[in-house]
mmCIF file of C-alpha atoms in Angstrom:
data_model
loop_
_atom_site.group_PDB
_atom_site.id
_atom_site.type_symbol
_atom_site.label_atom_id
_atom_site.label_comp_id
_atom_site.label_asym_id
_atom_site.label_seq_id
_atom_site.Cartn_x
_atom_site.Cartn_y
_atom_site.Cartn_z
ATOM 1 C CA MET A 1 68.233 52.495 109.869
ATOM 2 C CA THR A 2 65.499 50.138 108.753
ATOM 3 C CA SER A 3 65.721 46.419 109.392
ATOM 4 C CA GLY A 4 66.044 45.863 105.656
ATOM 5 C CA LEU A 5 69.142 48.054 105.455
ATOM 6 C CA TRP A 6 70.708 46.299 108.442
ATOM 7 C CA ALA A 7 70.039 42.998 106.675
ATOM 8 C CA VAL A 8 71.856 44.278 103.582
ATOM 9 C CA LEU A 9 74.815 45.415 105.691
ATOM 10 C CA PHE A 10 74.931 42.039 107.384
ATOM 11 C CA GLY A 11 74.957 40.385 103.971
ATOM 12 C CA VAL A 12 77.939 42.517 102.954
ATOM 13 C CA TYR A 13 79.658 41.717 106.254
ATOM 14 C CA ALA A 14 79.053 37.990 105.861
ATOM 15 C CA THR A 15 80.288 38.049 102.255
ATOM 16 C CA ALA A 16 83.499 39.866 103.215
ATOM 17 C CA THR A 17 84.104 37.389 106.019
ATOM 18 C CA VAL A 18 83.551 34.387 103.754
ATOM 19 C CA VAL A 19 85.923 35.838 101.143
ATOM 20 C CA GLN A 20 88.586 36.147 103.826
ATOM 21 C CA LEU A 21 88.056 32.548 104.897
ATOM 22 C CA VAL A 22 88.327 31.359 101.297
ATOM 23 C CA VAL A 23 91.569 33.297 100.821
ATOM 24 C CA TRP A 24 93.081 31.978 104.044
ATOM 25 C CA TRP A 25 92.241 28.343 103.419
ATOM 26 C CA GLY A 26 92.693 28.459 99.664
ATOM 27 C CA LEU A 27 95.816 30.625 99.548
ATOM 28 C CA PHE A 28 97.552 31.233 102.872
ATOM 29 C CA ALA A 29 97.159 27.594 103.921
ATOM 30 C CA ARG A 30 99.534 26.699 101.060
ATOM 31 C CA LEU A 31 102.250 28.517 102.972
ATOM 32 C CA ALA A 32 101.178 27.428 106.445
ATOM 33 C CA PHE A 33 101.163 23.703 105.680
ATOM 34 C CA ARG A 34 103.821 23.519 102.963
ATOM 35 C CA LYS A 35 106.487 20.826 103.069
ATOM 36 C CA PRO A 36 110.093 21.732 102.217
ATOM 37 C CA GLY A 37 110.978 20.164 98.894
ATOM 38 C CA LEU A 38 114.727 20.722 98.570
ATOM 39 C CA LEU A 39 117.823 19.031 99.894
ATOM 40 C CA ALA A 40 119.330 20.420 103.058
ATOM 41 C CA PRO A 41 122.632 22.235 102.416
ATOM 42 C CA GLU A 42 124.605 19.682 104.396
ATOM 43 C CA THR A 43 123.453 16.908 102.007
ATOM 44 C CA LEU A 44 123.946 18.929 98.835
ATOM 45 C CA ASN A 45 126.865 18.345 96.510
ATOM 46 C CA VAL A 46 128.596 21.724 96.729
ATOM 47 C CA THR A 47 130.115 21.354 93.268
ATOM 48 C CA SER A 48 126.643 21.837 91.789
ATOM 49 C CA LEU A 49 126.184 25.230 93.449
ATOM 50 C CA PRO A 50 126.679 28.140 91.036
ATOM 51 C CA PRO A 51 129.148 30.928 91.819
ATOM 52 C CA VAL A 52 127.281 33.990 93.065
ATOM 53 C CA SER A 53 127.804 37.717 93.404
ATOM 54 C CA VAL A 54 126.373 39.321 96.535
ATOM 55 C CA LEU A 55 125.435 42.946 95.845
ATOM 56 C CA ILE A 56 125.011 45.521 98.606
ATOM 57 C CA CYS A 57 124.271 49.145 97.804
ATOM 58 C CA ALA A 58 125.446 51.474 100.593
ATOM 59 C CA ARG A 59 125.085 55.199 101.163
ATOM 60 C CA ASN A 60 126.530 56.595 104.404
ATOM 61 C CA GLU A 61 126.464 53.152 106.043
ATOM 62 C CA ALA A 62 129.882 53.012 107.735
ATOM 63 C CA ALA A 63 128.593 51.708 111.075
ATOM 64 C CA ASN A 64 126.269 49.114 109.546
ATOM 65 C CA LEU A 65 128.920 47.845 107.149
ATOM 66 C CA ALA A 66 131.441 47.439 109.956
ATOM 67 C CA ALA A 67 128.914 45.450 112.001
ATOM 68 C CA ASN A 68 127.205 43.339 109.337
ATOM 69 C CA LEU A 69 129.479 42.913 106.338
ATOM 70 C CA PRO A 70 131.853 40.415 108.043
ATOM 71 C CA VAL A 71 128.881 38.045 108.476
ATOM 72 C CA VAL A 72 128.150 38.263 104.742
ATOM 73 C CA LEU A 73 131.809 37.819 103.857
ATOM 74 C CA GLY A 74 132.057 34.796 106.167
ATOM 75 C CA GLN A 75 129.435 32.706 104.385
ATOM 76 C CA GLN A 76 130.184 28.997 103.984
ATOM 77 C CA TYR A 77 129.977 28.888 100.216
ATOM 78 C CA PRO A 78 132.418 27.459 97.679
ATOM 79 C CA LYS A 79 132.716 30.406 95.293
ATOM 80 C CA PHE A 80 131.321 33.894 95.744
ATOM 81 C CA GLU A 81 132.191 37.562 95.743
ATOM 82 C CA VAL A 82 130.709 40.443 97.701
ATOM 83 C CA LEU A 83 130.373 43.650 95.704
ATOM 84 C CA VAL A 84 129.551 46.776 97.704
ATOM 85 C CA ILE A 85 128.400 49.730 95.637
ATOM 86 C CA ASP A 86 129.282 52.937 97.476
ATOM 87 C CA ASP A 87 126.475 55.249 96.396
ATOM 88 C CA ASP A 88 128.214 58.625 96.813
ATOM 89 C CA SER A 89 128.718 58.290 100.589
ATOM 90 C CA ALA A 90 129.839 61.295 102.634
ATOM 91 C CA ASP A 91 130.792 59.421 105.828
ATOM 92 C CA ASN A 92 133.541 56.882 106.601
ATOM 93 C CA THR A 93 132.079 54.193 104.344
ATOM 94 C CA PRO A 94 135.148 54.157 102.020
ATOM 95 C CA LEU A 95 137.523 53.778 104.985
ATOM 96 C CA VAL A 96 135.520 50.905 106.470
ATOM 97 C CA LEU A 97 135.489 49.113 103.122
ATOM 98 C CA GLN A 98 139.219 49.628 102.610
ATOM 99 C CA ALA A 99 139.924 48.069 106.001
ATOM 100 C CA LEU A 100 137.708 45.063 105.256
ATOM 101 C CA GLN A 101 139.307 44.536 101.848
ATOM 102 C CA LYS A 102 142.651 43.958 103.554
ATOM 103 C CA LYS A 103 141.146 40.969 105.360
ATOM 104 C CA TYR A 104 138.707 39.624 102.751
ATOM 105 C CA THR A 105 140.055 39.154 99.237
ATOM 106 C CA HIS A 106 136.605 38.371 97.818
ATOM 107 C CA LEU A 107 135.298 41.825 98.753
ATOM 108 C CA ARG A 108 135.086 44.273 95.864
ATOM 109 C CA VAL A 109 134.057 47.919 96.022
ATOM 110 C CA LEU A 110 132.491 49.988 93.277
ATOM 111 C CA HIS A 111 132.236 53.748 93.791
ATOM 112 C CA SER A 112 129.158 55.174 92.105
ATOM 113 C CA GLY A 113 129.339 58.732 90.789
ATOM 114 C CA PRO A 114 127.172 61.730 91.767
ATOM 115 C CA LYS A 115 123.476 60.841 91.922
ATOM 116 C CA THR A 116 121.344 61.887 88.965
ATOM 117 C CA THR A 117 118.190 59.880 89.758
ATOM 118 C CA PRO A 118 116.260 59.290 93.006
ATOM 119 C CA GLY A 119 116.833 56.123 95.009
ATOM 120 C CA LYS A 120 119.566 53.569 94.500
ATOM 121 C CA LYS A 121 118.664 52.107 91.107
ATOM 122 C CA GLN A 122 121.425 53.920 89.230
ATOM 123 C CA ALA A 123 124.098 52.632 91.604
ATOM 124 C CA LEU A 124 122.562 49.163 91.721
ATOM 125 C CA ALA A 125 122.459 48.919 87.929
ATOM 126 C CA GLN A 126 126.169 49.758 87.831
ATOM 127 C CA GLY A 127 126.832 47.003 90.349
ATOM 128 C CA ILE A 128 124.799 44.466 88.384
ATOM 129 C CA ALA A 129 126.814 45.266 85.270
ATOM 130 C CA ALA A 130 130.112 44.978 87.170
ATOM 131 C CA ALA A 131 129.314 41.711 88.975
ATOM 132 C CA ARG A 132 131.503 38.770 87.994
ATOM 133 C CA TYR A 133 128.855 36.069 88.154
ATOM 134 C CA GLU A 134 125.477 35.411 86.569
ATOM 135 C CA HIS A 135 123.644 34.559 89.799
ATOM 136 C CA LEU A 136 123.087 37.685 91.903
ATOM 137 C CA VAL A 137 122.059 37.798 95.561
ATOM 138 C CA PHE A 138 120.955 41.092 97.102
ATOM 139 C CA ALA A 139 121.016 42.445 100.652
ATOM 140 C CA ASP A 140 121.159 45.835 102.358
ATOM 141 C CA ALA A 141 123.956 47.325 104.421
ATOM 142 C CA ASP A 142 121.857 47.286 107.596
ATOM 143 C CA CYS A 143 121.050 43.573 107.204
ATOM 144 C CA ARG A 144 122.672 40.552 108.818
ATOM 145 C CA PRO A 145 122.146 36.936 107.682
ATOM 146 C CA ALA A 146 120.908 34.577 110.376
ATOM 147 C CA SER A 147 123.729 32.115 109.713
ATOM 148 C CA ALA A 148 126.728 31.269 107.545
ATOM 149 C CA LEU A 149 124.420 29.053 105.431
ATOM 150 C CA TRP A 150 122.381 31.909 103.984
ATOM 151 C CA LEU A 151 124.006 31.814 100.546
ATOM 152 C CA ARG A 152 123.848 28.020 100.310
ATOM 153 C CA HIS A 153 120.125 27.975 100.981
ATOM 154 C CA MET A 154 119.410 30.764 98.503
ATOM 155 C CA ALA A 155 121.591 29.266 95.761
ATOM 156 C CA GLU A 156 120.108 25.805 96.293
ATOM 157 C CA CYS A 157 116.748 27.169 95.177
ATOM 158 C CA PHE A 158 118.172 27.886 91.721
ATOM 159 C CA LEU A 159 118.665 24.122 91.374
ATOM 160 C CA LYS A 160 115.028 23.230 92.003
ATOM 161 C CA THR A 161 114.324 23.292 88.254
ATOM 162 C CA GLN A 162 116.218 24.608 85.263
ATOM 163 C CA ASP A 163 113.592 27.358 84.904
ATOM 164 C CA VAL A 164 114.243 29.085 88.246
ATOM 165 C CA GLU A 165 115.612 32.589 87.743
ATOM 166 C CA ILE A 166 114.278 34.378 90.847
ATOM 167 C CA VAL A 167 114.525 33.354 94.504
ATOM 168 C CA LEU A 168 112.424 35.163 97.103
ATOM 169 C CA GLY A 169 113.903 35.233 100.602
ATOM 170 C CA TYR A 170 112.533 36.470 103.921
ATOM 171 C CA GLY A 171 113.759 39.614 105.670
ATOM 172 C CA PRO A 172 112.416 39.858 109.245
ATOM 173 C CA TYR A 173 113.053 42.592 111.772
ATOM 174 C CA ARG A 174 114.799 42.012 115.075
ATOM 175 C CA SER A 175 112.574 41.677 118.121
ATOM 176 C CA GLU A 176 112.699 44.670 120.457
ATOM 177 C CA PRO A 177 110.429 45.996 123.228
ATOM 178 C CA GLY A 178 107.517 48.245 122.360
ATOM 179 C CA LEU A 179 104.272 48.271 120.400
ATOM 180 C CA LEU A 180 105.873 49.805 117.293
ATOM 181 C CA ASN A 181 108.303 46.918 116.971
ATOM 182 C CA LYS A 182 105.502 44.377 117.403
ATOM 183 C CA TRP A 183 103.478 46.126 114.734
ATOM 184 C CA ILE A 184 106.429 46.322 112.305
ATOM 185 C CA ARG A 185 107.155 42.622 112.727
ATOM 186 C CA PHE A 186 103.481 41.675 112.422
ATOM 187 C CA GLU A 187 102.976 43.764 109.287
ATOM 188 C CA THR A 188 106.162 42.267 107.836
ATOM 189 C CA VAL A 189 104.778 38.768 108.458
ATOM 190 C CA GLN A 190 101.471 39.736 106.830
ATOM 191 C CA THR A 191 103.223 41.096 103.741
ATOM 192 C CA ALA A 192 105.455 38.022 103.527
ATOM 193 C CA THR A 193 102.449 35.733 103.963
ATOM 194 C CA GLN A 194 100.858 37.356 100.949
ATOM 195 C CA TYR A 195 103.803 37.350 98.560
ATOM 196 C CA PHE A 196 105.014 33.858 99.492
ATOM 197 C CA SER A 197 101.477 32.441 99.275
ATOM 198 C CA PHE A 198 100.880 34.098 95.919
ATOM 199 C CA ALA A 199 104.197 32.695 94.673
ATOM 200 C CA LEU A 200 103.213 29.191 95.787
ATOM 201 C CA ALA A 201 99.933 29.646 93.910
ATOM 202 C CA GLY A 202 101.803 30.568 90.731
ATOM 203 C CA GLN A 203 101.266 34.334 91.015
ATOM 204 C CA PRO A 204 104.545 35.839 92.307
ATOM 205 C CA TYR A 205 104.266 39.608 92.516
ATOM 206 C CA MET A 206 107.024 41.004 94.765
ATOM 207 C CA GLY A 207 110.143 40.364 96.808
ATOM 208 C CA VAL A 208 112.213 42.337 99.295
ATOM 209 C CA GLY A 209 115.623 43.677 98.340
ATOM 210 C CA ARG A 210 117.178 42.786 101.668
ATOM 211 C CA ASN A 211 116.956 39.082 100.768
ATOM 212 C CA LEU A 212 116.466 38.417 97.080
ATOM 213 C CA ALA A 213 118.260 36.654 94.235
ATOM 214 C CA TRP A 214 117.951 36.570 90.491
ATOM 215 C CA ARG A 215 119.902 35.838 87.325
ATOM 216 C CA ARG A 216 121.470 38.792 85.532
ATOM 217 C CA GLN A 217 120.203 37.506 82.186
ATOM 218 C CA LEU A 218 116.617 38.019 83.378
ATOM 219 C CA PHE A 219 117.405 41.568 84.482
ATOM 220 C CA GLN A 220 118.669 42.345 80.999
ATOM 221 C CA GLN A 221 115.674 40.702 79.313
ATOM 222 C CA VAL A 222 113.141 42.953 81.090
ATOM 223 C CA GLY A 223 115.147 46.119 80.456
ATOM 224 C CA GLY A 224 116.521 46.538 83.956
ATOM 225 C CA PHE A 225 114.965 49.363 85.962
ATOM 226 C CA ALA A 226 114.085 51.475 82.913
ATOM 227 C CA ALA A 227 110.316 51.118 83.330
ATOM 228 C CA HIS A 228 110.384 52.696 86.799
ATOM 229 C CA ALA A 229 113.695 54.565 86.880
ATOM 230 C CA ASP A 230 111.983 57.773 88.022
ATOM 231 C CA LEU A 231 110.684 56.193 91.245
ATOM 232 C CA PRO A 232 112.878 56.277 94.377
ATOM 233 C CA SER A 233 111.848 52.728 95.312
ATOM 234 C CA GLY A 234 110.844 49.532 93.535
ATOM 235 C CA ASP A 235 114.264 48.130 92.671
ATOM 236 C CA ASP A 236 113.094 44.922 94.333
ATOM 237 C CA ASP A 237 109.312 44.510 94.152
ATOM 238 C CA LEU A 238 108.718 46.243 90.807
ATOM 239 C CA PHE A 239 111.450 44.204 89.141
ATOM 240 C CA VAL A 240 109.978 40.976 90.529
ATOM 241 C CA ASN A 241 106.484 42.098 89.525
ATOM 242 C CA ALA A 242 107.622 42.585 85.939
ATOM 243 C CA ALA A 243 109.885 39.544 85.623
ATOM 244 C CA ALA A 244 108.423 36.781 87.810
ATOM 245 C CA ASN A 245 106.086 34.029 86.663
ATOM 246 C CA HIS A 246 104.880 30.649 87.887
ATOM 247 C CA LYS A 247 107.831 28.793 86.352
ATOM 248 C CA ASN A 248 110.823 30.999 87.103
ATOM 249 C CA THR A 249 110.257 31.823 90.789
ATOM 250 C CA ALA A 250 111.210 29.838 93.898
ATOM 251 C CA ILE A 251 110.946 30.722 97.579
ATOM 252 C CA CYS A 252 113.488 30.192 100.348
ATOM 253 C CA LEU A 253 112.098 29.905 103.880
ATOM 254 C CA ALA A 254 114.934 28.129 105.681
ATOM 255 C CA PRO A 255 115.394 29.961 109.017
ATOM 256 C CA GLU A 256 119.163 29.855 108.456
ATOM 257 C CA ALA A 257 118.566 31.978 105.335
ATOM 258 C CA PHE A 258 116.610 34.761 107.030
ATOM 259 C CA VAL A 259 118.250 38.182 106.785
ATOM 260 C CA PHE A 260 117.526 40.404 109.784
ATOM 261 C CA SER A 261 117.207 44.185 109.922
ATOM 262 C CA GLU A 262 116.481 46.660 112.683
ATOM 263 C CA GLY A 263 113.020 48.192 112.582
ATOM 264 C CA GLU A 264 112.401 51.918 112.622
ATOM 265 C CA LYS A 265 112.557 53.501 116.069
ATOM 266 C CA SER A 266 109.758 56.049 115.616
ATOM 267 C CA TRP A 267 106.301 56.017 114.088
ATOM 268 C CA ARG A 268 107.292 58.948 111.873
ATOM 269 C CA ASN A 269 110.249 57.108 110.336
ATOM 270 C CA TRP A 270 108.144 53.991 109.859
ATOM 271 C CA ARG A 271 105.480 56.088 108.112
ATOM 272 C CA LEU A 272 108.040 57.554 105.698
ATOM 273 C CA GLN A 273 109.436 54.090 104.962
ATOM 274 C CA LYS A 274 105.986 52.685 104.217
ATOM 275 C CA LYS A 275 105.209 55.600 101.899
ATOM 276 C CA ARG A 276 108.022 54.550 99.597
ATOM 277 C CA HIS A 277 106.933 50.922 99.610
ATOM 278 C CA LEU A 278 103.228 51.582 99.100
ATOM 279 C CA ARG A 279 103.773 54.031 96.261
ATOM 280 C CA ALA A 280 105.764 51.387 94.410
ATOM 281 C CA GLY A 281 102.804 49.030 94.794
ATOM 282 C CA THR A 282 100.627 51.297 92.651
ATOM 283 C CA HIS A 283 102.755 50.207 89.678
ATOM 284 C CA TYR A 284 102.085 46.471 90.102
ATOM 285 C CA ARG A 285 100.297 44.553 87.380
ATOM 286 C CA LEU A 286 96.548 45.167 87.408
ATOM 287 C CA ARG A 287 95.599 41.651 88.491
ATOM 288 C CA HIS A 288 97.930 41.860 91.480
ATOM 289 C CA ARG A 289 96.557 45.247 92.509
ATOM 290 C CA LEU A 290 93.011 43.909 92.257
ATOM 291 C CA LEU A 291 93.754 40.814 94.332
ATOM 292 C CA LEU A 292 95.630 42.752 97.007
ATOM 293 C CA GLY A 293 92.902 45.391 97.025
ATOM 294 C CA LEU A 294 90.274 42.693 97.551
ATOM 295 C CA LEU A 295 92.173 41.344 100.553
ATOM 296 C CA ALA A 296 92.440 44.799 102.111
ATOM 297 C CA LEU A 297 88.834 45.754 101.327
ATOM 298 C CA THR A 298 87.331 42.608 102.832
ATOM 299 C CA HIS A 299 89.551 42.984 105.917
ATOM 300 C CA VAL A 300 88.338 46.558 106.488
ATOM 301 C CA THR A 301 84.725 45.674 105.698
ATOM 302 C CA HIS A 302 84.745 42.840 108.219
ATOM 303 C CA TYR A 303 85.857 45.005 111.139
ATOM 304 C CA PHE A 304 83.987 48.182 110.165
ATOM 305 C CA LEU A 305 80.618 46.476 109.768
ATOM 306 C CA LEU A 306 81.214 44.271 112.804
ATOM 307 C CA THR A 307 81.378 47.346 115.048
ATOM 308 C CA MET A 308 78.114 48.612 113.535
ATOM 309 C CA LEU A 309 76.228 45.323 113.660
ATOM 310 C CA LEU A 310 77.099 44.274 117.208
ATOM 311 C CA LEU A 311 74.454 46.591 118.710
ATOM 312 C CA THR A 312 71.689 45.514 116.332
ATOM 313 C CA ASP A 313 69.474 42.465 115.995
ATOM 314 C CA PHE A 314 72.309 40.951 113.964
ATOM 315 C CA GLY A 315 74.757 41.322 116.863
ATOM 316 C CA ILE A 316 74.859 37.702 117.974
ATOM 317 C CA ILE A 317 75.236 36.201 114.510
ATOM 318 C CA SER A 318 77.811 38.879 113.605
ATOM 319 C CA ALA A 319 79.819 37.972 116.692
ATOM 320 C CA ALA A 320 79.528 34.326 115.664
ATOM 321 C CA PHE A 321 80.973 35.157 112.232
ATOM 322 C CA TYR A 322 83.853 36.978 113.944
ATOM 323 C CA ALA A 323 84.464 33.949 116.171
ATOM 324 C CA VAL A 324 84.475 31.598 113.173
ATOM 325 C CA ARG A 325 86.847 33.911 111.325
ATOM 326 C CA MET A 326 89.222 34.105 114.268
ATOM 327 C CA ALA A 327 89.031 30.359 114.912
ATOM 328 C CA SER A 328 89.943 29.764 111.266
ATOM 329 C CA ALA A 329 92.691 32.372 111.157
ATOM 330 C CA LEU A 330 94.511 31.352 114.329
ATOM 331 C CA PRO A 331 95.678 27.857 113.267
ATOM 332 C CA ILE A 332 96.871 29.161 109.898
ATOM 333 C CA HIS A 333 98.670 32.139 111.374
ATOM 334 C CA ARG A 334 100.082 30.009 114.165
ATOM 335 C CA LYS A 335 101.806 27.781 111.618
ATOM 336 C CA ILE A 336 103.007 30.785 109.623
ATOM 337 C CA LEU A 337 104.296 32.615 112.693
ATOM 338 C CA TYR A 338 106.233 29.507 113.715
ATOM 339 C CA GLN A 339 107.739 29.271 110.220
ATOM 340 C CA PHE A 340 108.856 32.894 110.455
ATOM 341 C CA ARG A 341 110.130 32.422 114.039
ATOM 342 C CA GLU A 342 107.599 34.945 115.367
ATOM 343 C CA ALA A 343 105.483 32.597 117.501
ATOM 344 C CA HIS A 344 105.396 35.028 120.431
ATOM 345 C CA LEU A 345 103.298 37.396 118.288
ATOM 346 C CA LEU A 346 100.409 34.917 118.285
ATOM 347 C CA ILE A 347 98.979 36.243 121.561
ATOM 348 C CA TRP A 348 98.887 39.703 119.976
ATOM 349 C CA PHE A 349 97.139 38.497 116.824
ATOM 350 C CA PRO A 350 93.542 39.624 117.642
ATOM 351 C CA LEU A 351 94.695 43.156 118.482
ATOM 352 C CA LEU A 352 97.164 43.541 115.619
ATOM 353 C CA ASP A 353 94.724 42.023 113.124
ATOM 354 C CA ALA A 354 92.170 44.691 114.080
ATOM 355 C CA PHE A 355 94.875 47.358 113.856
ATOM 356 C CA LEU A 356 95.621 46.090 110.345
ATOM 357 C CA ALA A 357 92.091 47.112 109.338
ATOM 358 C CA ILE A 358 92.793 50.674 110.530
ATOM 359 C CA TYR A 359 96.073 50.619 108.616
ATOM 360 C CA TYR A 360 94.267 49.581 105.421
ATOM 361 C CA ALA A 361 91.376 52.009 105.911
ATOM 362 C CA VAL A 362 93.238 55.152 107.006
ATOM 363 C CA PHE A 363 96.974 55.029 106.349
ATOM 364 C CA VAL A 364 97.126 53.330 102.946
ATOM 365 C CA PRO A 365 94.539 55.608 101.239
ATOM 366 C CA ARG A 366 96.278 58.732 102.542
ATOM 367 C CA VAL A 367 99.578 57.561 101.090
ATOM 368 C CA LEU A 368 98.045 56.697 97.730
ATOM 369 C CA ILE A 369 95.957 59.882 97.437
ATOM 370 C CA TYR A 370 98.445 62.484 98.581
ATOM 371 C CA SER A 371 101.626 62.723 96.520
ATOM 372 C CA ASP A 372 103.817 64.695 98.924
ATOM 373 C CA ASP A 373 107.456 64.003 99.754
ATOM 374 C CA LEU A 374 108.611 61.112 97.643
ATOM 375 C CA ILE A 375 111.742 60.498 99.642
ATOM 376 C CA SER A 376 115.175 59.373 98.573
ATOM 377 C CA TRP A 377 116.326 56.057 100.008
ATOM 378 C CA LYS A 378 119.037 57.718 102.091
#
């Protein structure tokens, strides 16, 4: 290549790097250095907390329900019900639920009929209609709240202002040995960093169904899941994308309100899970797709051009840009990782951040281009 072309490539590299720095300090720093603005549950007048319905959609989840549902049922909250929607299970799910109902009077079970649409939206819509209370909190059968204060923290967010109708919670994965688990947890932190930071900037665009709350009235106003009923996923992020705005959305980042899940045990299963999630993202509002695409594109451009420029006359200054980028990213991500109780991932940040570029450049395009095997949720 000519020196002029290398200069152009360096200009593109420098621009991508600067864009990333602007996003981190202008957007992600809002999350990293935020100050909690709500009362702690122990100082809150419990009479002001609204009654809530916890909805869990389960399909062949007997073992997970037996292990995790007692923690949900044992929440320290003045008035709530837990409604489990049995989505046409073929295992011992009904027997497990019957046994738990004998011990917990606030546990209700709704048996959904034969499935006629992909995913769990049909069953979930039935549960939303059958719930006793206006304020709905969602979790999955394989999830376990970090503490008995989960519901109190989530419900407290509805009291921030009279406009709040959606509460975004955090759903981390349990720490286990192995590179796959580290990658799953890191990618989960990156996704959460984006959607929490966007929400703080007045642009909420998604939430995760394993820790999410909203008011039923809002669900009815946007037409429920009708706009994306044919998709097997999106009951969480596509609903939030359609219904959330800068006034009606709050975030809950109290560690006691985290809801933990187990990560996939194989790369193949993780790949299939991500396919469902990424395909739903293609239905986000245009401005959200453009912003998220810009983040991914500049991330890939930074690493791709860095590897090309290091062996040229621009090698030293390119390495300097990388060093500045990393020096800027580390303090922000350190604060975020501590907030998400993932501080031990910090030492892995340089490697996993580079791996994220490969993920954006190779895996994501393949999922979005090839339309094979849209998989049911169970």
